Structures are given as C-alpha cells and as structure tokens.
Amino acid sequence: MVIEPKVKGFICTTAHPVGCRENVRRQIEYIKKLGENHAPKKVLVIGASTGYGLASRIAAAFGGHADTLGVMFEKEASGKRTATPGFYNTKAFEEFARAEGLYARSINGDAFSKEIKEEVIHTIQKDFGTVDLVIYSLAAPRRTMPDGTVYHSVLKATKEPYRQKSLNLKDNTVSEAEIPAASEEEIEATVKVMGGEDWFDWIESFNNAKVLSEHAVTVAYSYIGPELTYPIYFNGTIGMAKKNLHEYAEKIRKTLNTSAYISVNKGLVTQASSAIPVVPLYFAILYKVMKEKGCHEGCIEQIGRLFHDKLFGTQVITDEQGMIRMDDYELREDIQTEIKTVWDKINSENVTTLSDIKGYWEDFYQMFGFGLEGVDYSADVEV
Ligand code: NAI
C-alpha cells in the first residue's frame, strides 16, 4: 500500500519501512565516514530501536565492528496498520549488519520483565559468552512489576504548577501552557519507570549469571538541559527520575563492582522527547541557534562523538561529578544567552523566523520514515 504520515499531536501513527531503512542507512554512512572507534566487541543495547539507542547500536556495529544484541518494545504490522518505526529500523539494521558479517540479534519485548531479562542472559550465554558493553537507553511510559503493579510515568512539574510558553504541535502556534504539579505518588511512579532501579536490576542479574566480561562497562543516558526548562525537566517529575538514575550509577559501581557511567546527552526530537510540554519550543530555538553556529548534532552525531572521543578514547572524559557531558555544546554560554533572548520575544507570529520549526518537523517526520530524499513515497510498499 501507499503509506502516508498520520500525525496525532506528538505521535505519528504510521511509519514508512523504506524511509526507516533509508534513515538507518544514512546513520551507518555517517558513522563509517567518522572513522573507527574503539567500542568493545560484544555489545547489548537496551532500547535499541530508535533515537539514542539505535544510534548507539549503529556506532558500535559500524564504527567498532561489534556484534550487537538489541532489546526493544515495538509493534509488528497487522492488516493495514504499519509496524512502529523501531520495528522497521531494527529489520534494516539487522540486514545491513549481517551483510557485513556482523552478528545482530534483537529481542522484542518488555525490558522491565523478568522473562526478557532471562532471554537476554540466555542469548548472551549462548552467542557471546560474556558482554563487554551494556547501553541502557530506555524511554518508556510505563513499567509493569513482577507482581502485576503498573507504574505510569508523568511529565509534570513538582512543587507548584508551572506556566510557560509552549509550542502547539497541532498548528505551530505559541501559547502559554499550564503544567500541573505532580502528586507524590506520580513522582514516585515516574522514578520507578525512568529512574535507575531497572538498570540496576539488569546489571545485577548479569552479575549473578556471570555474563559480564572482566572490564565490562555500562552507560545510561540522561538529560539536564538549561535553567529555562528546569521547572518541567530537571526539577520536574522526569528530572526526579534522572537524579535517581544518576544515584544508581554510583550504586552499580559500588555494590556491583561494575564500571557505570551516565552520559548526559543533548536535547533532540525523538518519540520520547516530543511528549514533553515546553521542550519542543526550546528545541526548535536550540536547533536554529546551534545550526547557525555550526555545532548542531543529531542522535548519530552525538553518539558518534561519545564513542569516538569521550567513552572509548585513552580515558573516559567526565565532569567533576563523573558524568560524560555530551550536552557540552548545548549548554555553551553563547548558545544559551541567545536562546534566552529569543525566548522572551517568540510568539505565534514570529515562531517560523525565530526558531527552526522546519528542522523540528523534518526530524519528527524522519523518525517515522517520512520526508527522506530519494524515497519514492508514491510507490506501493509491503508493510
Ligand atoms: P526513544 O523513544 O527514541 O527510544 C526509546 C527506546 O526504548 C526504543 O528503542 C523503545 O523500543 C524502547 N522501549 C520503550 N519501552 C520499552 C520497554 N518496556 N521494553 C523494551 N524497550 C522499550 O527515546 P530516546 O529519546 O532515544 O531516549 C533514550 C534515552 O535517552 C532516555 O533515557 C532519554 O531520557 C535519554 N535522553 C533523551 C534525550 C532527548 O532529547 N531525546 C536527551 C538526553 C537523554
């Protein structure tokens, strides 16, 4: 069938298999051009099908010649419904990797569950022996516990409701959004979903099963962002979860004796980040300012630089808190000063000139495989 984008708010309910494949191909091409990195050879990526996780899998495989095992939660096509983009991305990745003689296996299921952890351990034992690098790149809306309890993460402020300019994704207008303050329960639930407990559980179960190699490293991705977005991000419910994730890095190092890092990445349009109020408007301005200054990066450029320069160089490059800062360009003073100036002036009338709203939507559509040059969107495709 001919597949067209169907956008509903911050989500697109269709995905284009050929476009997704092209998206993966381009990322592979970028990594190859960047040159080899020293990523280890047996790599597991949890959350490997889109965004930062997919970029990590590509950087490990095509920059470091690594065999990769990926975990994701994606839907297959059924009837006239297309699969989710991560499903198509994964198929394409596997095809490209195997064509180069690389091992690429993917496990599609709930990473929070005991069953998937067991399946991953079994696969490592069978195919790898041990694993050298575990990337934790989950962005999930909910977590089901072994006893059936379900925690839902929320994107809210914490102490008090917060009013701020926000981009209306339906019609690209700018208006004030009121973001409510979360209850204690909602904060706790968000920490359960997006905090570090599950990351710890993974590494602990690997330790118990003795499937980590001697110098194994694990890295989880985080975001801090500028003061401008603190009320909704860093001091919001998601920020509480991220602080908890940071604490777990320490806990993994101390109690599990495993090298664990947090990489604080740049803010980028992904399926996860599009859902956060206020943030898309900040991103649209950030894109414009960073593109003008020639330092804009997407997921693959960020992870390419992480693997190449900061994680697998002669030593891991961190800040004084031990975190890897891939948000170094985003938080540069000149960039943030310019964003603040624009922020005060931006409104529905000038949003297209003062921000890179075009670039925002280009990235958004491309995540679902649309708007990629060279893809014939009028052609019939097999979903
Ligand atoms: P994304 O939505 O593109 O990717 C999420 C991944 O998690 C996908 O592979 C998805 O299949 C997988 N997933 C979700 N629920 C799952 C489950 N229950 N079981 C197994 N897999 C599951 O998100 P993105 O943006 O790449 O986020 C990844 C990490 O990077 C998150 O921790 C996020 O906070 C962090 N990050 C994101 C930034 C951004 O601006 N997008 C900035 C800095 C950090």
PDB file of C-alpha atoms in Angstrom, residues 165-339:
ATOM      1  CA  LYS A 165       5.330  29.316  26.584  1.00  0.00           C
ATOM      2  CA  SER A 166       4.823  26.154  24.627  1.00  0.00           C
ATOM      3  CA  LEU A 167       4.568  25.150  21.007  1.00  0.00           C
ATOM      4  CA  ASN A 168       1.180  23.875  19.980  1.00  0.00           C
ATOM      5  CA  LEU A 169       2.127  20.916  17.810  1.00  0.00           C
ATOM      6  CA  LYS A 170      -1.267  20.916  16.072  1.00  0.00           C
ATOM      7  CA  ASP A 171      -0.848  24.279  14.375  1.00  0.00           C
ATOM      8  CA  ASN A 172       2.649  25.579  15.261  1.00  0.00           C
ATOM      9  CA  THR A 173       1.274  28.400  17.381  1.00  0.00           C
ATOM     10  CA  VAL A 174       2.875  29.534  20.614  1.00  0.00           C
ATOM     11  CA  SER A 175       0.710  29.847  23.697  1.00  0.00           C
ATOM     12  CA  GLU A 176       1.055  29.592  27.458  1.00  0.00           C
ATOM     13  CA  ALA A 177       0.742  26.099  28.770  1.00  0.00           C
ATOM     14  CA  GLU A 178      -0.044  25.342  32.364  1.00  0.00           C
ATOM     15  CA  ILE A 179       1.747  22.280  33.563  1.00  0.00           C
ATOM     16  CA  PRO A 180       0.249  20.911  36.759  1.00  0.00           C
ATOM     17  CA  ALA A 181       2.294  19.875  39.759  1.00  0.00           C
ATOM     18  CA  ALA A 182       2.513  16.145  40.251  1.00  0.00           C
ATOM     19  CA  SER A 183       1.359  14.361  43.382  1.00  0.00           C
ATOM     20  CA  GLU A 184       3.893  12.440  45.500  1.00  0.00           C
ATOM     21  CA  GLU A 185       2.519   9.249  44.012  1.00  0.00           C
ATOM     22  CA  GLU A 186       3.046  10.458  40.459  1.00  0.00           C
ATOM     23  CA  ILE A 187       6.628  11.459  41.228  1.00  0.00           C
ATOM     24  CA  GLU A 188       7.318   8.053  42.741  1.00  0.00           C
ATOM     25  CA  ALA A 189       5.758   6.293  39.758  1.00  0.00           C
ATOM     26  CA  THR A 190       7.867   8.311  37.309  1.00  0.00           C
ATOM     27  CA  VAL A 191      11.009   7.449  39.272  1.00  0.00           C
ATOM     28  CA  LYS A 192      10.002   3.772  39.149  1.00  0.00           C
ATOM     29  CA  VAL A 193       9.684   3.916  35.357  1.00  0.00           C
ATOM     30  CA  MET A 194      12.501   6.242  34.303  1.00  0.00           C
ATOM     31  CA  GLY A 195      14.855   6.046  37.297  1.00  0.00           C
ATOM     32  CA  GLY A 196      17.733   3.638  37.803  1.00  0.00           C
ATOM     33  CA  GLU A 197      16.173   0.656  39.563  1.00  0.00           C
ATOM     34  CA  ASP A 198      15.622  -1.358  36.400  1.00  0.00           C
ATOM     35  CA  TRP A 199      19.108  -0.530  35.107  1.00  0.00           C
ATOM     36  CA  PHE A 200      20.496  -1.860  38.398  1.00  0.00           C
ATOM     37  CA  ASP A 201      18.324  -4.994  38.118  1.00  0.00           C
ATOM     38  CA  TRP A 202      19.734  -5.713  34.671  1.00  0.00           C
ATOM     39  CA  ILE A 203      23.346  -5.393  35.785  1.00  0.00           C
ATOM     40  CA  GLU A 204      22.726  -7.336  38.974  1.00  0.00           C
ATOM     41  CA  SER A 205      21.149 -10.205  37.069  1.00  0.00           C
ATOM     42  CA  PHE A 206      24.104 -10.188  34.641  1.00  0.00           C
ATOM     43  CA  ASN A 207      26.484 -10.309  37.584  1.00  0.00           C
ATOM     44  CA  ASN A 208      24.631 -13.228  39.110  1.00  0.00           C
ATOM     45  CA  ALA A 209      24.657 -15.073  35.802  1.00  0.00           C
ATOM     46  CA  LYS A 210      28.351 -14.182  35.280  1.00  0.00           C
ATOM     47  CA  VAL A 211      27.729 -12.829  31.783  1.00  0.00           C
ATOM     48  CA  LEU A 212      29.677  -9.580  32.170  1.00  0.00           C
ATOM     49  CA  SER A 213      33.221  -9.603  30.879  1.00  0.00           C
ATOM     50  CA  GLU A 214      36.010  -8.551  33.231  1.00  0.00           C
ATOM     51  CA  HIS A 215      36.185  -4.951  32.023  1.00  0.00           C
ATOM     52  CA  ALA A 216      32.528  -4.544  31.155  1.00  0.00           C
ATOM     53  CA  VAL A 217      31.104  -1.026  31.080  1.00  0.00           C
ATOM     54  CA  THR A 218      27.521   0.122  31.314  1.00  0.00           C
ATOM     55  CA  VAL A 219      26.220   3.524  30.249  1.00  0.00           C
ATOM     56  CA  ALA A 220      22.783   5.068  30.775  1.00  0.00           C
ATOM     57  CA  TYR A 221      21.563   8.205  29.030  1.00  0.00           C
ATOM     58  CA  SER A 222      20.315  11.273  30.800  1.00  0.00           C
ATOM     59  CA  TYR A 223      19.340  14.867  30.195  1.00  0.00           C
ATOM     60  CA  ILE A 224      19.718  18.004  32.297  1.00  0.00           C
ATOM     61  CA  GLY A 225      19.074  20.929  29.973  1.00  0.00           C
ATOM     62  CA  PRO A 226      19.230  24.664  30.664  1.00  0.00           C
ATOM     63  CA  GLU A 227      17.657  26.543  33.591  1.00  0.00           C
ATOM     64  CA  LEU A 228      14.915  27.662  31.237  1.00  0.00           C
ATOM     65  CA  THR A 229      13.425  24.162  31.205  1.00  0.00           C
ATOM     66  CA  TYR A 230      14.291  23.212  34.810  1.00  0.00           C
ATOM     67  CA  PRO A 231      10.702  23.507  36.118  1.00  0.00           C
ATOM     68  CA  ILE A 232       9.434  20.989  33.565  1.00  0.00           C
ATOM     69  CA  TYR A 233      12.543  18.886  33.108  1.00  0.00           C
ATOM     70  CA  PHE A 234      15.351  18.885  35.652  1.00  0.00           C
ATOM     71  CA  ASN A 235      13.123  19.810  38.601  1.00  0.00           C
ATOM     72  CA  GLY A 236      10.066  18.141  37.095  1.00  0.00           C
ATOM     73  CA  THR A 237       8.965  14.535  37.525  1.00  0.00           C
ATOM     74  CA  ILE A 238      11.292  13.304  34.770  1.00  0.00           C
ATOM     75  CA  GLY A 239      14.222  15.138  36.372  1.00  0.00           C
ATOM     76  CA  MET A 240      13.495  13.373  39.679  1.00  0.00           C
ATOM     77  CA  ALA A 241      13.748  10.088  37.791  1.00  0.00           C
ATOM     78  CA  LYS A 242      17.003  11.171  36.164  1.00  0.00           C
ATOM     79  CA  LYS A 243      18.526  12.132  39.535  1.00  0.00           C
ATOM     80  CA  ASN A 244      17.595   8.668  40.738  1.00  0.00           C
ATOM     81  CA  LEU A 245      19.268   7.201  37.623  1.00  0.00           C
ATOM     82  CA  HIS A 246      22.431   9.171  38.451  1.00  0.00           C
ATOM     83  CA  GLU A 247      22.416   7.754  42.003  1.00  0.00           C
ATOM     84  CA  TYR A 248      22.122   4.256  40.627  1.00  0.00           C
ATOM     85  CA  ALA A 249      25.298   4.709  38.570  1.00  0.00           C
ATOM     86  CA  GLU A 250      27.129   5.082  41.874  1.00  0.00           C
ATOM     87  CA  LYS A 251      25.259   2.129  43.340  1.00  0.00           C
ATOM     88  CA  ILE A 252      26.187  -0.090  40.377  1.00  0.00           C
ATOM     89  CA  ARG A 253      29.837   0.919  40.733  1.00  0.00           C
ATOM     90  CA  LYS A 254      29.908   0.341  44.493  1.00  0.00           C
ATOM     91  CA  THR A 255      27.712  -2.669  45.089  1.00  0.00           C
ATOM     92  CA  LEU A 256      28.048  -4.474  41.779  1.00  0.00           C
ATOM     93  CA  ASN A 257      31.657  -3.555  41.174  1.00  0.00           C
ATOM     94  CA  THR A 258      30.908  -2.672  37.577  1.00  0.00           C
ATOM     95  CA  SER A 259      32.025   0.389  35.688  1.00  0.00           C
ATOM     96  CA  ALA A 260      28.872   2.518  35.223  1.00  0.00           C
ATOM     97  CA  TYR A 261      28.536   5.906  33.571  1.00  0.00           C
ATOM     98  CA  ILE A 262      25.870   8.458  32.891  1.00  0.00           C
ATOM     99  CA  SER A 263      26.131  10.221  29.567  1.00  0.00           C
ATOM    100  CA  VAL A 264      24.211  13.497  29.632  1.00  0.00           C
ATOM    101  CA  ASN A 265      23.108  13.938  26.043  1.00  0.00           C
ATOM    102  CA  LYS A 266      21.835  16.843  24.005  1.00  0.00           C
ATOM    103  CA  GLY A 267      18.132  17.592  23.725  1.00  0.00           C
ATOM    104  CA  LEU A 268      16.771  16.219  20.449  1.00  0.00           C
ATOM    105  CA  VAL A 269      13.497  15.419  18.787  1.00  0.00           C
ATOM    106  CA  THR A 270      12.695  11.767  19.464  1.00  0.00           C
ATOM    107  CA  GLN A 271       9.462   9.972  20.184  1.00  0.00           C
ATOM    108  CA  ALA A 272      10.154  10.296  23.892  1.00  0.00           C
ATOM    109  CA  SER A 273      11.022  13.998  23.971  1.00  0.00           C
ATOM    110  CA  SER A 274       8.164  15.164  21.717  1.00  0.00           C
ATOM    111  CA  ALA A 275       5.750  14.305  24.503  1.00  0.00           C
ATOM    112  CA  ILE A 276       7.206  16.796  26.998  1.00  0.00           C
ATOM    113  CA  PRO A 277       5.425  20.185  27.164  1.00  0.00           C
ATOM    114  CA  VAL A 278       7.534  23.372  26.654  1.00  0.00           C
ATOM    115  CA  VAL A 279      10.548  21.352  25.493  1.00  0.00           C
ATOM    116  CA  PRO A 280       9.671  21.225  21.733  1.00  0.00           C
ATOM    117  CA  LEU A 281       9.671  25.058  21.550  1.00  0.00           C
ATOM    118  CA  TYR A 282      13.031  25.148  23.302  1.00  0.00           C
ATOM    119  CA  PHE A 283      14.334  22.503  20.862  1.00  0.00           C
ATOM    120  CA  ALA A 284      13.131  24.485  17.820  1.00  0.00           C
ATOM    121  CA  ILE A 285      15.078  27.536  19.047  1.00  0.00           C
ATOM    122  CA  LEU A 286      18.057  25.414  20.074  1.00  0.00           C
ATOM    123  CA  TYR A 287      18.203  23.844  16.599  1.00  0.00           C
ATOM    124  CA  LYS A 288      18.259  27.270  14.957  1.00  0.00           C
ATOM    125  CA  VAL A 289      20.963  28.692  17.202  1.00  0.00           C
ATOM    126  CA  MET A 290      23.151  25.576  17.017  1.00  0.00           C
ATOM    127  CA  LYS A 291      22.772  25.245  13.253  1.00  0.00           C
ATOM    128  CA  GLU A 292      23.757  28.889  12.806  1.00  0.00           C
ATOM    129  CA  LYS A 293      26.825  28.306  14.957  1.00  0.00           C
ATOM    130  CA  GLY A 294      27.670  25.132  13.056  1.00  0.00           C
ATOM    131  CA  CYS A 295      27.516  22.818  16.070  1.00  0.00           C
ATOM    132  CA  HIS A 296      24.111  21.183  15.757  1.00  0.00           C
ATOM    133  CA  GLU A 297      24.127  17.415  16.210  1.00  0.00           C
ATOM    134  CA  GLY A 298      21.512  14.685  15.857  1.00  0.00           C
ATOM    135  CA  CYS A 299      21.483  11.359  17.714  1.00  0.00           C
ATOM    136  CA  ILE A 300      24.073   9.755  15.455  1.00  0.00           C
ATOM    137  CA  GLU A 301      26.474  12.725  15.626  1.00  0.00           C
ATOM    138  CA  GLN A 302      26.119  12.766  19.436  1.00  0.00           C
ATOM    139  CA  ILE A 303      26.776   9.053  19.841  1.00  0.00           C
ATOM    140  CA  GLY A 304      29.492   9.068  17.187  1.00  0.00           C
ATOM    141  CA  ARG A 305      31.310  11.715  19.222  1.00  0.00           C
ATOM    142  CA  LEU A 306      30.594   9.906  22.509  1.00  0.00           C
ATOM    143  CA  PHE A 307      32.127   6.649  21.267  1.00  0.00           C
ATOM    144  CA  HIS A 308      34.931   8.282  19.373  1.00  0.00           C
ATOM    145  CA  ASP A 309      36.101  10.980  21.761  1.00  0.00           C
ATOM    146  CA  LYS A 310      34.700  10.582  25.252  1.00  0.00           C
ATOM    147  CA  LEU A 311      33.970   6.943  26.059  1.00  0.00           C
ATOM    148  CA  PHE A 312      36.486   4.812  24.208  1.00  0.00           C
ATOM    149  CA  GLY A 313      39.467   7.124  23.861  1.00  0.00           C
ATOM    150  CA  THR A 314      42.527   6.720  26.069  1.00  0.00           C
ATOM    151  CA  GLN A 315      40.352   7.535  29.079  1.00  0.00           C
ATOM    152  CA  VAL A 316      36.703   8.254  29.770  1.00  0.00           C
ATOM    153  CA  ILE A 317      36.201  12.018  29.776  1.00  0.00           C
ATOM    154  CA  THR A 318      33.835  13.150  32.529  1.00  0.00           C
ATOM    155  CA  ASP A 319      32.959  16.241  34.540  1.00  0.00           C
ATOM    156  CA  GLU A 320      33.778  16.571  38.235  1.00  0.00           C
ATOM    157  CA  GLN A 321      30.694  14.517  39.129  1.00  0.00           C
ATOM    158  CA  GLY A 322      31.875  11.668  36.934  1.00  0.00           C
ATOM    159  CA  MET A 323      29.282  12.252  34.206  1.00  0.00           C
ATOM    160  CA  ILE A 324      30.066  12.309  30.499  1.00  0.00           C
ATOM    161  CA  ARG A 325      28.826  15.628  29.107  1.00  0.00           C
ATOM    162  CA  MET A 326      27.566  15.334  25.563  1.00  0.00           C
ATOM    163  CA  ASP A 327      25.449  18.415  26.272  1.00  0.00           C
ATOM    164  CA  ASP A 328      28.657  20.468  26.274  1.00  0.00           C
ATOM    165  CA  TYR A 329      27.740  22.383  23.109  1.00  0.00           C
ATOM    166  CA  GLU A 330      24.067  22.777  24.016  1.00  0.00           C
ATOM    167  CA  LEU A 331      24.908  24.372  27.355  1.00  0.00           C
ATOM    168  CA  ARG A 332      27.599  26.697  25.998  1.00  0.00           C
ATOM    169  CA  GLU A 333      27.052  30.175  27.380  1.00  0.00           C
ATOM    170  CA  ASP A 334      26.843  31.910  23.998  1.00  0.00           C
ATOM    171  CA  ILE A 335      24.206  29.439  22.848  1.00  0.00           C
ATOM    172  CA  GLN A 336      22.067  29.696  25.969  1.00  0.00           C
ATOM    173  CA  THR A 337      22.288  33.506  26.043  1.00  0.00           C
ATOM    174  CA  GLU A 338      20.971  33.660  22.507  1.00  0.00           C
ATOM    175  CA  ILE A 339      18.175  31.217  23.262  1.00  0.00           C
TER     176      ILE A 339
END
